[in-house]
Amino acid sequence: MRILSLIHRKVLAAAAVFYLGILSMSGAAGNLLCDGDFEQSSPNGQIPDSGCWQSAQEGYGGVSCSELNGRTNNGLHIFTGELPEHTWTAPYQDVEVDAVGSFWAGAWIRTSDSSWIDGSQVRIQVEFRDGADQMLAQYESEPLEAAGQDWTAIN
């Protein structure tokens, strides 16, 4: 299973930014994510260095772990590039799960006033994949679509 925090912006020449606090993926065994609160990573302005997170994006964009962005302590600053073709960024991690079970995914998210583009969206996406990395199913949260949001729980 792959869980992503996805930012998708309207195609304009500017960057979209949001902040991710605590991300969780729960099943019968509790939180399934490694470093879901980013506290195992150094707040050094780089991609989380815990070894748990990977980053994917179209064009320029990325994530940086920082003390300044978290809901509690550390958090992620997630951004897209400024060119029209740089439309999404999605930090993610792959988690092995049993084929039978129910799961819940959620995150605390805050959007930026200064660089938010009308029409952009932030959402959590969960993909179930087989051993050959073929997608079997995909689920998405309702999107957060407004600038300057206080910390908001989405799942």
PDB file of N, CA, C and O in Angstrom, residues 119-152:
ATOM      1  N   GLY A 119      -7.830  27.351  -6.969  1.00  0.00           N
ATOM      2  CA  GLY A 119      -8.031  26.151  -7.775  1.00  0.00           C
ATOM      3  C   GLY A 119      -7.115  25.009  -7.377  1.00  0.00           C
ATOM      4  O   GLY A 119      -7.280  23.889  -7.843  1.00  0.00           O
ATOM      5  N   SER A 120      -6.126  25.266  -6.493  1.00  0.00           N
ATOM      6  CA  SER A 120      -5.232  24.200  -6.026  1.00  0.00           C
ATOM      7  C   SER A 120      -5.953  23.324  -5.020  1.00  0.00           C
ATOM      8  O   SER A 120      -6.950  23.738  -4.422  1.00  0.00           O
ATOM      9  N   GLN A 121      -5.435  22.117  -4.821  1.00  0.00           N
ATOM     10  CA  GLN A 121      -6.035  21.174  -3.880  1.00  0.00           C
ATOM     11  C   GLN A 121      -4.946  20.428  -3.126  1.00  0.00           C
ATOM     12  O   GLN A 121      -3.888  20.147  -3.668  1.00  0.00           O
ATOM     13  N   VAL A 122      -5.252  20.083  -1.872  1.00  0.00           N
ATOM     14  CA  VAL A 122      -4.407  19.203  -1.068  1.00  0.00           C
ATOM     15  C   VAL A 122      -5.301  18.061  -0.616  1.00  0.00           C
ATOM     16  O   VAL A 122      -6.430  18.277  -0.171  1.00  0.00           O
ATOM     17  N   ARG A 123      -4.793  16.835  -0.727  1.00  0.00           N
ATOM     18  CA  ARG A 123      -5.573  15.679  -0.288  1.00  0.00           C
ATOM     19  C   ARG A 123      -4.642  14.525   0.058  1.00  0.00           C
ATOM     20  O   ARG A 123      -3.488  14.508  -0.323  1.00  0.00           O
ATOM     21  N   ILE A 124      -5.172  13.561   0.784  1.00  0.00           N
ATOM     22  CA  ILE A 124      -4.466  12.322   1.098  1.00  0.00           C
ATOM     23  C   ILE A 124      -4.954  11.277   0.109  1.00  0.00           C
ATOM     24  O   ILE A 124      -6.153  11.165  -0.148  1.00  0.00           O
ATOM     25  N   GLN A 125      -4.028  10.531  -0.430  1.00  0.00           N
ATOM     26  CA  GLN A 125      -4.369   9.482  -1.396  1.00  0.00           C
ATOM     27  C   GLN A 125      -3.738   8.177  -0.923  1.00  0.00           C
ATOM     28  O   GLN A 125      -2.571   8.151  -0.545  1.00  0.00           O
ATOM     29  N   VAL A 126      -4.503   7.112  -0.930  1.00  0.00           N
ATOM     30  CA  VAL A 126      -4.006   5.783  -0.572  1.00  0.00           C
ATOM     31  C   VAL A 126      -4.158   4.897  -1.792  1.00  0.00           C
ATOM     32  O   VAL A 126      -5.231   4.834  -2.387  1.00  0.00           O
ATOM     33  N   GLU A 127      -3.075   4.237  -2.166  1.00  0.00           N
ATOM     34  CA  GLU A 127      -3.094   3.324  -3.305  1.00  0.00           C
ATOM     35  C   GLU A 127      -2.752   1.926  -2.812  1.00  0.00           C
ATOM     36  O   GLU A 127      -1.798   1.747  -2.064  1.00  0.00           O
ATOM     37  N   PHE A 128      -3.534   0.942  -3.217  1.00  0.00           N
ATOM     38  CA  PHE A 128      -3.219  -0.451  -2.944  1.00  0.00           C
ATOM     39  C   PHE A 128      -2.579  -1.012  -4.205  1.00  0.00           C
ATOM     40  O   PHE A 128      -3.145  -0.917  -5.296  1.00  0.00           O
ATOM     41  N   ARG A 129      -1.368  -1.573  -4.058  1.00  0.00           N
ATOM     42  CA  ARG A 129      -0.596  -2.079  -5.189  1.00  0.00           C
ATOM     43  C   ARG A 129      -0.200  -3.526  -4.939  1.00  0.00           C
ATOM     44  O   ARG A 129       0.002  -3.920  -3.795  1.00  0.00           O
ATOM     45  N   ASP A 130      -0.039  -4.280  -6.022  1.00  0.00           N
ATOM     46  CA  ASP A 130       0.398  -5.662  -5.890  1.00  0.00           C
ATOM     47  C   ASP A 130       1.924  -5.734  -5.889  1.00  0.00           C
ATOM     48  O   ASP A 130       2.602  -4.707  -5.943  1.00  0.00           O
ATOM     49  N   GLY A 131       2.470  -6.954  -5.833  1.00  0.00           N
ATOM     50  CA  GLY A 131       3.914  -7.152  -5.783  1.00  0.00           C
ATOM     51  C   GLY A 131       4.651  -6.619  -7.003  1.00  0.00           C
ATOM     52  O   GLY A 131       5.843  -6.327  -6.944  1.00  0.00           O
ATOM     53  N   ALA A 132       3.953  -6.476  -8.139  1.00  0.00           N
ATOM     54  CA  ALA A 132       4.555  -5.931  -9.358  1.00  0.00           C
ATOM     55  C   ALA A 132       4.344  -4.422  -9.465  1.00  0.00           C
ATOM     56  O   ALA A 132       4.560  -3.835 -10.521  1.00  0.00           O
ATOM     57  N   ASP A 133       3.872  -3.789  -8.387  1.00  0.00           N
ATOM     58  CA  ASP A 133       3.626  -2.346  -8.318  1.00  0.00           C
ATOM     59  C   ASP A 133       2.479  -1.890  -9.224  1.00  0.00           C
ATOM     60  O   ASP A 133       2.404  -0.736  -9.593  1.00  0.00           O
ATOM     61  N   GLN A 134       1.583  -2.806  -9.552  1.00  0.00           N
ATOM     62  CA  GLN A 134       0.394  -2.447 -10.332  1.00  0.00           C
ATOM     63  C   GLN A 134      -0.700  -1.999  -9.363  1.00  0.00           C
ATOM     64  O   GLN A 134      -0.939  -2.653  -8.344  1.00  0.00           O
ATOM     65  N   MET A 135      -1.360  -0.872  -9.667  1.00  0.00           N
ATOM     66  CA  MET A 135      -2.392  -0.350  -8.783  1.00  0.00           C
ATOM     67  C   MET A 135      -3.637  -1.231  -8.825  1.00  0.00           C
ATOM     68  O   MET A 135      -4.155  -1.543  -9.892  1.00  0.00           O
ATOM     69  N   LEU A 136      -4.094  -1.644  -7.647  1.00  0.00           N
ATOM     70  CA  LEU A 136      -5.305  -2.446  -7.511  1.00  0.00           C
ATOM     71  C   LEU A 136      -6.507  -1.576  -7.152  1.00  0.00           C
ATOM     72  O   LEU A 136      -7.618  -1.841  -7.586  1.00  0.00           O
ATOM     73  N   ALA A 137      -6.283  -0.564  -6.338  1.00  0.00           N
ATOM     74  CA  ALA A 137      -7.360   0.344  -5.921  1.00  0.00           C
ATOM     75  C   ALA A 137      -6.728   1.646  -5.438  1.00  0.00           C
ATOM     76  O   ALA A 137      -5.571   1.672  -5.030  1.00  0.00           O
ATOM     77  N   GLN A 138      -7.525   2.715  -5.490  1.00  0.00           N
ATOM     78  CA  GLN A 138      -7.055   4.022  -5.052  1.00  0.00           C
ATOM     79  C   GLN A 138      -8.188   4.741  -4.343  1.00  0.00           C
ATOM     80  O   GLN A 138      -9.326   4.713  -4.795  1.00  0.00           O
ATOM     81  N   TYR A 139      -7.871   5.386  -3.232  1.00  0.00           N
ATOM     82  CA  TYR A 139      -8.845   6.144  -2.456  1.00  0.00           C
ATOM     83  C   TYR A 139      -8.263   7.517  -2.160  1.00  0.00           C
ATOM     84  O   TYR A 139      -7.080   7.639  -1.881  1.00  0.00           O
ATOM     85  N   GLU A 140      -9.102   8.551  -2.196  1.00  0.00           N
ATOM     86  CA  GLU A 140      -8.660   9.911  -1.917  1.00  0.00           C
ATOM     87  C   GLU A 140      -9.580  10.567  -0.901  1.00  0.00           C
ATOM     88  O   GLU A 140     -10.782  10.314  -0.882  1.00  0.00           O
ATOM     89  N   SER A 141      -8.990  11.434  -0.082  1.00  0.00           N
ATOM     90  CA  SER A 141      -9.778  12.228   0.856  1.00  0.00           C
ATOM     91  C   SER A 141     -10.486  13.341   0.092  1.00  0.00           C
ATOM     92  O   SER A 141     -10.168  13.628  -1.058  1.00  0.00           O
ATOM     93  N   GLU A 142     -11.405  13.986   0.770  1.00  0.00           N
ATOM     94  CA  GLU A 142     -11.973  15.214   0.219  1.00  0.00           C
ATOM     95  C   GLU A 142     -10.846  16.248   0.180  1.00  0.00           C
ATOM     96  O   GLU A 142     -10.017  16.312   1.087  1.00  0.00           O
ATOM     97  N   PRO A 143     -10.778  17.058  -0.856  1.00  0.00           N
ATOM     98  CA  PRO A 143      -9.675  18.007  -0.946  1.00  0.00           C
ATOM     99  C   PRO A 143      -9.865  19.229  -0.049  1.00  0.00           C
ATOM    100  O   PRO A 143     -10.976  19.629   0.253  1.00  0.00           O
ATOM    101  N   LEU A 144      -8.747  19.792   0.371  1.00  0.00           N
ATOM    102  CA  LEU A 144      -8.706  21.093   1.029  1.00  0.00           C
ATOM    103  C   LEU A 144      -8.350  22.073  -0.077  1.00  0.00           C
ATOM    104  O   LEU A 144      -7.344  21.893  -0.763  1.00  0.00           O
ATOM    105  N   GLU A 145      -9.180  23.095  -0.284  1.00  0.00           N
ATOM    106  CA  GLU A 145      -9.031  23.931  -1.473  1.00  0.00           C
ATOM    107  C   GLU A 145      -8.887  25.425  -1.204  1.00  0.00           C
ATOM    108  O   GLU A 145      -8.903  26.210  -2.141  1.00  0.00           O
ATOM    109  N   ALA A 146      -8.741  25.819   0.045  1.00  0.00           N
ATOM    110  CA  ALA A 146      -8.712  27.247   0.354  1.00  0.00           C
ATOM    111  C   ALA A 146      -7.362  27.659   0.925  1.00  0.00           C
ATOM    112  O   ALA A 146      -6.692  26.888   1.599  1.00  0.00           O
ATOM    113  N   ALA A 147      -6.984  28.884   0.682  1.00  0.00           N
ATOM    114  CA  ALA A 147      -5.742  29.442   1.217  1.00  0.00           C
ATOM    115  C   ALA A 147      -5.916  29.850   2.666  1.00  0.00           C
ATOM    116  O   ALA A 147      -7.022  30.155   3.106  1.00  0.00           O
ATOM    117  N   GLY A 148      -4.803  29.879   3.391  1.00  0.00           N
ATOM    118  CA  GLY A 148      -4.791  30.416   4.743  1.00  0.00           C
ATOM    119  C   GLY A 148      -5.605  29.648   5.751  1.00  0.00           C
ATOM    120  O   GLY A 148      -6.086  30.211   6.724  1.00  0.00           O
ATOM    121  N   GLN A 149      -5.721  28.345   5.556  1.00  0.00           N
ATOM    122  CA  GLN A 149      -6.465  27.517   6.511  1.00  0.00           C
ATOM    123  C   GLN A 149      -5.665  27.317   7.784  1.00  0.00           C
ATOM    124  O   GLN A 149      -4.442  27.183   7.745  1.00  0.00           O
ATOM    125  N   ASP A 150      -6.359  27.311   8.917  1.00  0.00           N
ATOM    126  CA  ASP A 150      -5.733  26.876  10.154  1.00  0.00           C
ATOM    127  C   ASP A 150      -5.469  25.377   9.999  1.00  0.00           C
ATOM    128  O   ASP A 150      -5.918  24.753   9.044  1.00  0.00           O
ATOM    129  N   TRP A 151      -4.771  24.797  10.965  1.00  0.00           N
ATOM    130  CA  TRP A 151      -4.541  23.352  10.912  1.00  0.00           C
ATOM    131  C   TRP A 151      -5.885  22.646  10.785  1.00  0.00           C
ATOM    132  O   TRP A 151      -6.782  22.870  11.588  1.00  0.00           O
ATOM    133  N   THR A 152      -6.013  21.822   9.775  1.00  0.00           N
ATOM    134  CA  THR A 152      -7.253  21.128   9.467  1.00  0.00           C
ATOM    135  C   THR A 152      -6.967  19.633   9.352  1.00  0.00           C
ATOM    136  O   THR A 152      -6.024  19.243   8.662  1.00  0.00           O
TER     137      THR A 152
END
